[in-house]
PDB file of C-alpha atoms and ligand atoms in Angstrom:
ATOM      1  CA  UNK A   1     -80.891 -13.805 -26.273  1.00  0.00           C
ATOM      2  CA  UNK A   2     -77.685 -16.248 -25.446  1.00  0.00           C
ATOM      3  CA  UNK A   3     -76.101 -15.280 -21.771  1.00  0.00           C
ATOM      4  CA  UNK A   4     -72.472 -14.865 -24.933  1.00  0.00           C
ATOM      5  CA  UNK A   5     -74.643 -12.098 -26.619  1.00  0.00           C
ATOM      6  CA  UNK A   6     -75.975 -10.605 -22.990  1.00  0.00           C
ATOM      7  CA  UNK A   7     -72.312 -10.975 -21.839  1.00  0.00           C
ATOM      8  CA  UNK A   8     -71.097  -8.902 -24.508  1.00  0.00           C
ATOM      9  CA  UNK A   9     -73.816  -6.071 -24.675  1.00  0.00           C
ATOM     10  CA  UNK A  10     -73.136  -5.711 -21.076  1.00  0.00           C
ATOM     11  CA  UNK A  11     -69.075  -5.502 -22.044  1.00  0.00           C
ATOM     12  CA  UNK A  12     -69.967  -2.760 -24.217  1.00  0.00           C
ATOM     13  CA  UNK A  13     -72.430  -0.657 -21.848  1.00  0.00           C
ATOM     14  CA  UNK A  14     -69.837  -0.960 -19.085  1.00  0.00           C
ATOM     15  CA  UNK A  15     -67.094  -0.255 -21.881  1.00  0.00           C
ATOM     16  CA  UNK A  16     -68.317   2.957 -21.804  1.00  0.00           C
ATOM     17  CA  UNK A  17     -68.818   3.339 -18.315  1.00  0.00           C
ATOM     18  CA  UNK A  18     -65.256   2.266 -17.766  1.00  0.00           C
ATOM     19  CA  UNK A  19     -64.013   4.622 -19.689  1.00  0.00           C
ATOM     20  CA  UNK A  20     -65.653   7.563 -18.587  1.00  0.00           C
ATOM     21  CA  UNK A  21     -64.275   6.258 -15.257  1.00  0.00           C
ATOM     22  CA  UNK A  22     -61.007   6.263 -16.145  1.00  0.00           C
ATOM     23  CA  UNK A  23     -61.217  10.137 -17.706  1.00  0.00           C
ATOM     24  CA  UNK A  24     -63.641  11.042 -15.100  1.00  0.00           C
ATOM     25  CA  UNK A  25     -63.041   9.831 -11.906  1.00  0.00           C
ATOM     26  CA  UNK A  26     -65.548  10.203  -8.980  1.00  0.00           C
ATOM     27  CA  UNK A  27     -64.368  10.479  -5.623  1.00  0.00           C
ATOM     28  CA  UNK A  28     -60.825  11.739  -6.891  1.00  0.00           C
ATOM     29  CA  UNK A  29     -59.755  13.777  -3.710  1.00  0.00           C
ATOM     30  CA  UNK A  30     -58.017  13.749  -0.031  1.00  0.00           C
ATOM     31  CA  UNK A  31     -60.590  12.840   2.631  1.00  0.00           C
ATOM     32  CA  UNK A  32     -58.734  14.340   5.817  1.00  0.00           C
ATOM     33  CA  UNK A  33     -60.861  12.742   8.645  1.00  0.00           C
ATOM     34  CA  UNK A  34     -60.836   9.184   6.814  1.00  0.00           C
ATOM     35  CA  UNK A  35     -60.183   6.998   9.989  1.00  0.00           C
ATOM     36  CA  UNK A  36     -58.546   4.063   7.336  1.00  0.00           C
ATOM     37  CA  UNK A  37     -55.782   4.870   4.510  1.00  0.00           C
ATOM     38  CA  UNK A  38     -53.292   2.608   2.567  1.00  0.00           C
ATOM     39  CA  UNK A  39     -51.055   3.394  -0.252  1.00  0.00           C
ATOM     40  CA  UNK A  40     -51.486   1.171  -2.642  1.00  0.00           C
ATOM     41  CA  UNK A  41     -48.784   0.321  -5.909  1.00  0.00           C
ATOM     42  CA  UNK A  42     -48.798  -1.374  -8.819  1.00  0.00           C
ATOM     43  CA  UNK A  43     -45.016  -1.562  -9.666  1.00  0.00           C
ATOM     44  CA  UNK A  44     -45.744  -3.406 -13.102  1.00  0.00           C
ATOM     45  CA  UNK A  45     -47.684  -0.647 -14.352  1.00  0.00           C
ATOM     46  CA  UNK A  46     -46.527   2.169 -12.461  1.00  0.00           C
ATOM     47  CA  UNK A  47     -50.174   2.538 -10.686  1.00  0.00           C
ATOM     48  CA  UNK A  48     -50.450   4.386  -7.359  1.00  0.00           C
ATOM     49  CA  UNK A  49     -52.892   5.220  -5.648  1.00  0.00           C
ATOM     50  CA  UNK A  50     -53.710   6.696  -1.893  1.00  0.00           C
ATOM     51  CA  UNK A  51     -56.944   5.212  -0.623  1.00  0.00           C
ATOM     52  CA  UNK A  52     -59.228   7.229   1.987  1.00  0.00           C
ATOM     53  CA  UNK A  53     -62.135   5.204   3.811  1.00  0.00           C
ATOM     54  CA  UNK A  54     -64.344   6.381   6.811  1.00  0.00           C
ATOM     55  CA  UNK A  55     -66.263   3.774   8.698  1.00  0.00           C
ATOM     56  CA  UNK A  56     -68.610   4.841  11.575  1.00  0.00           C
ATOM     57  CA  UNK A  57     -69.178   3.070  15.140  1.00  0.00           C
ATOM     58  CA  UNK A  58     -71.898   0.526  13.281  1.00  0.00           C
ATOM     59  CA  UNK A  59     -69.020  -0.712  10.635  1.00  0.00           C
ATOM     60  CA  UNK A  60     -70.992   1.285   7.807  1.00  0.00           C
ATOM     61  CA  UNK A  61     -68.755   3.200   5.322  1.00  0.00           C
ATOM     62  CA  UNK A  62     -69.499   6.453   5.406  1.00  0.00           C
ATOM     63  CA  UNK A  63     -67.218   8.013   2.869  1.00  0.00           C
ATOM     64  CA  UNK A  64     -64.529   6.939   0.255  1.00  0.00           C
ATOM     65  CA  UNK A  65     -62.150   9.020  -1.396  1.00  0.00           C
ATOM     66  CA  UNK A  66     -58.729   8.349  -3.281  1.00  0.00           C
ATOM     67  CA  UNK A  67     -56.118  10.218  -5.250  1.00  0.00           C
ATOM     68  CA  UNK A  68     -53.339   9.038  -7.364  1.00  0.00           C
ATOM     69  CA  UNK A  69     -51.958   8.008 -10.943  1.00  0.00           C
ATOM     70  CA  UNK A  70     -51.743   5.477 -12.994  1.00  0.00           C
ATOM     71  CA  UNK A  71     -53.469   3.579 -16.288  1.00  0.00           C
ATOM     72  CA  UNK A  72     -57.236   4.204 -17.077  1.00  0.00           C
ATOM     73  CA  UNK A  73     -58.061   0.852 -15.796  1.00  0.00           C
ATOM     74  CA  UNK A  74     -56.824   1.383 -12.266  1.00  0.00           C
ATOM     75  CA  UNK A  75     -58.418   4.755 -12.261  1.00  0.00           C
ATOM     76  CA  UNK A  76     -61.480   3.681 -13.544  1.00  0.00           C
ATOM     77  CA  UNK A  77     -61.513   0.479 -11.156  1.00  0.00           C
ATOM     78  CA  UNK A  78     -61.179   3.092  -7.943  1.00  0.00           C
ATOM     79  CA  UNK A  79     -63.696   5.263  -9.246  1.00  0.00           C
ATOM     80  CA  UNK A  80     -65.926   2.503  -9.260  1.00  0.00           C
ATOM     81  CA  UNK A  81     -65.033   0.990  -6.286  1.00  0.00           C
ATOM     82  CA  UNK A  82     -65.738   4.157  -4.163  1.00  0.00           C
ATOM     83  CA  UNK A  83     -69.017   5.217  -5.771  1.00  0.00           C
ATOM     84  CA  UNK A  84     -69.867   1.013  -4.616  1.00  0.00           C
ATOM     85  CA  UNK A  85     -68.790   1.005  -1.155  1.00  0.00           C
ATOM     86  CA  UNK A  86     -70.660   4.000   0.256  1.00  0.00           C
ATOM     87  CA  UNK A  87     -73.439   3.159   2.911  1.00  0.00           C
ATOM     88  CA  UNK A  88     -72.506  -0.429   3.152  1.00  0.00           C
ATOM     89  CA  UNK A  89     -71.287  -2.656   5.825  1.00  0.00           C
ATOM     90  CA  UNK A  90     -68.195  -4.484   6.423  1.00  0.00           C
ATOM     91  CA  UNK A  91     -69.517  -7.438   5.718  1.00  0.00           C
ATOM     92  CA  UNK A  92     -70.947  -6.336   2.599  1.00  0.00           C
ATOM     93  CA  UNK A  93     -67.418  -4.528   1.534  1.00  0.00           C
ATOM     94  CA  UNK A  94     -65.865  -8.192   2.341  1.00  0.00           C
ATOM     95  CA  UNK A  95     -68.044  -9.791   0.229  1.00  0.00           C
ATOM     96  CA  UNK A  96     -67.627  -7.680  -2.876  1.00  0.00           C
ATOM     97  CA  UNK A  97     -64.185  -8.177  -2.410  1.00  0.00           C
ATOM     98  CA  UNK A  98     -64.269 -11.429  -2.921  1.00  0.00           C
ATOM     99  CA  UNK A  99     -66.218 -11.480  -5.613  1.00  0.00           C
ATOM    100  CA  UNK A 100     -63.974  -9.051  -7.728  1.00  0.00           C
ATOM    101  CA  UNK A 101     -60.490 -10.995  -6.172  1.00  0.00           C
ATOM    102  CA  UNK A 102     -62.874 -14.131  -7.981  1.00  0.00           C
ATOM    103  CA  UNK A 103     -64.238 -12.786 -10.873  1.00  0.00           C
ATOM    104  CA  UNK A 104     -61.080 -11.306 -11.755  1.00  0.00           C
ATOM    105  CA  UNK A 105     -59.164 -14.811 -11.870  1.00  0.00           C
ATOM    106  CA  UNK A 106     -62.080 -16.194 -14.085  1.00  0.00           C
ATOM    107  CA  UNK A 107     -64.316 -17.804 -10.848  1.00  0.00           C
ATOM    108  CA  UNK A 108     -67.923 -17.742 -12.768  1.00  0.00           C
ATOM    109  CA  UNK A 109     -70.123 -18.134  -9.326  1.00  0.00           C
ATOM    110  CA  UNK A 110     -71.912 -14.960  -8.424  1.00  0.00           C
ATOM    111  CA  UNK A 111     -72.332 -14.779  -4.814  1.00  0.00           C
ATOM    112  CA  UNK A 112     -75.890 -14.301  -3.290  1.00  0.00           C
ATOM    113  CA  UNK A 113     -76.973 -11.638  -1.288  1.00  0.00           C
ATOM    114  CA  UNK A 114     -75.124  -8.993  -3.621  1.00  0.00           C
ATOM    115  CA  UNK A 115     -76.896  -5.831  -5.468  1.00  0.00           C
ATOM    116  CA  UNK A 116     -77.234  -6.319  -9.459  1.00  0.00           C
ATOM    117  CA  UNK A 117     -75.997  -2.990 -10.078  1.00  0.00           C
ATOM    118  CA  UNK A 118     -72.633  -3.942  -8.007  1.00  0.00           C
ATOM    119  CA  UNK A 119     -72.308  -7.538  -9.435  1.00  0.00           C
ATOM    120  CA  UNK A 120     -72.391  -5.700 -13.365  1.00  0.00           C
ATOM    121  CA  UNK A 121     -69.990  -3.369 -12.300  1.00  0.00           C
ATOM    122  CA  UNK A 122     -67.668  -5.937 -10.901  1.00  0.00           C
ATOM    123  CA  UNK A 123     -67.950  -8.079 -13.954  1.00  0.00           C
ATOM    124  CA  UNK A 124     -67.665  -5.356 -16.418  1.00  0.00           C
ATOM    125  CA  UNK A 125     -64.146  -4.472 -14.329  1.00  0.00           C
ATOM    126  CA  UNK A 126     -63.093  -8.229 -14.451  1.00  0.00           C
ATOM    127  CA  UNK A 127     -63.222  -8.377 -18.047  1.00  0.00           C
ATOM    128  CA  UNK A 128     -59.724  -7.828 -17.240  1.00  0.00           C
ATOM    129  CA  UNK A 129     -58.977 -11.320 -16.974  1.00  0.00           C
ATOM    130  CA  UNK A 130     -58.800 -11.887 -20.613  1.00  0.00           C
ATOM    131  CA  UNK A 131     -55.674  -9.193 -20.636  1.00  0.00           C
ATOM    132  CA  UNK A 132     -53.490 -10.847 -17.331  1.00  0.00           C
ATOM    133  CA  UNK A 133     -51.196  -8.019 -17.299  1.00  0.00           C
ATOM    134  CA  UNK A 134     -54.315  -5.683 -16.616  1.00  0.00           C
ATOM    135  CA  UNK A 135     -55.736  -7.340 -13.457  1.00  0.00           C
ATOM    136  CA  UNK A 136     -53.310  -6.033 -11.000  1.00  0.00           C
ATOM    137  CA  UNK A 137     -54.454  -2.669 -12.399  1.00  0.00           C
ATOM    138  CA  UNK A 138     -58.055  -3.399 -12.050  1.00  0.00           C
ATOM    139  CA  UNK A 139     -57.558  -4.681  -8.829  1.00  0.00           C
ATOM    140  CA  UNK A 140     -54.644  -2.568  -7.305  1.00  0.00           C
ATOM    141  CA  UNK A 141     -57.672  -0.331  -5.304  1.00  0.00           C
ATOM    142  CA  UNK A 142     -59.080  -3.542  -4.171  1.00  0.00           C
ATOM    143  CA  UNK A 143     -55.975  -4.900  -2.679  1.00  0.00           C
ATOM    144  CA  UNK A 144     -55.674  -1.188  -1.140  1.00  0.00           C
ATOM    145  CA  UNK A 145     -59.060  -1.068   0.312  1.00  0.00           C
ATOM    146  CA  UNK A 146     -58.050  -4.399   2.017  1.00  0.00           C
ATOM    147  CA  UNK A 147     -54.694  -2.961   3.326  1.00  0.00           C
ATOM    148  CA  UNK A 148     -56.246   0.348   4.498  1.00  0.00           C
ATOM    149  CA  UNK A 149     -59.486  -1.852   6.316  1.00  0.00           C
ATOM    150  CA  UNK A 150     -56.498  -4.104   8.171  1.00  0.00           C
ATOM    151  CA  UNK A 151     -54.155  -0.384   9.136  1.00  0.00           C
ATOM    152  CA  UNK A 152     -51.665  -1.512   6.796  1.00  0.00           C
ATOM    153  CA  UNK A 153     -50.416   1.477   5.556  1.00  0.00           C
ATOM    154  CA  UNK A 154     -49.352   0.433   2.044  1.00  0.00           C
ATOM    155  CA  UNK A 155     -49.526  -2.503  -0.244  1.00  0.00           C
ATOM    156  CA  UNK A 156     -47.866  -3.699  -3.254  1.00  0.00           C
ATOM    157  CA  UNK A 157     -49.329  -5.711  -5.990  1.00  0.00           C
ATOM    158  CA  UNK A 158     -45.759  -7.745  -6.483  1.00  0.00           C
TER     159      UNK A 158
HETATM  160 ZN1   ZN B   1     -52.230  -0.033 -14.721  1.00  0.00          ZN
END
């Protein structure tokens, strides 16, 4: 099979999964005792979203939570994001950031070190870039995670 064939099976499996996402999203709630939380807004889209993380004393995310509104992609893209970032490190939450903020502008190199489960996600979600008025939706919780991990209280894609 051609990696253009593999690429788009894998669009359509995480087609789905995006989707169900979007309609279903995990994590959709108010974590009270989060110790990090950012508002985050997409003004172009009308995207908002209030992100909930809890890291412990060894920098390892314990929880993530977020509520909001907005398009199916930015739901979807939080959804995603939360079920990712539970039980990992900092470092490893940096790391995956990068690699979505560089997928998502149509950088091809896959970082090492990263899970294969995570790196499909994150490519599925930055199929985005082919539709640039949908990447600040797919990456509005991303940009929010940031803010909330630095105690800025609220972010704004523009
Ligand atoms: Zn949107």
């Amino acid at each position: 099979m051609t990696n253009a064939a593999l690429d788009t099976d894998l669009r359509d499996l995480y087609q789905d999964l995006i989707l169900d996402h979007g309609k279903h999203p995990r994590n959709f709630r108010i974590a009270k005792n989060a110790n990090h939380e950012a508002l985050g807004h997409n003004p172009l889209c009308g995207d908002r979203l209030m992100l909930y993380v809890t890291v412990d004393d060894d920098n390892v995310v314990q929880d993530v939570a977020f509520q909001g509104s907005g398009c199916a992609i930015s739901m979807a893209s939080a959804s995603m994001m939360t079920d990712m970032l539970k039980g990992k490190t900092l470092a490893e939450v940096g790391a995956l950031f990068d690699y979505m903020h560089g997928a998502c502008t149509g950088e091809t190199v896959t970082p090492a070190g990263l899970a294969e489960d995570d790196v499909d996600r994150i490519k599925a979600l930055a199929g985005v870039r082919h539709y640039p008025m949908r990447v600040k939706c797919a990456t509005l919780a991303w940009h929010t995670l940031q803010a909330a991990l630095k105690n800025e209280k609220k972010v704004s894609t523009e």
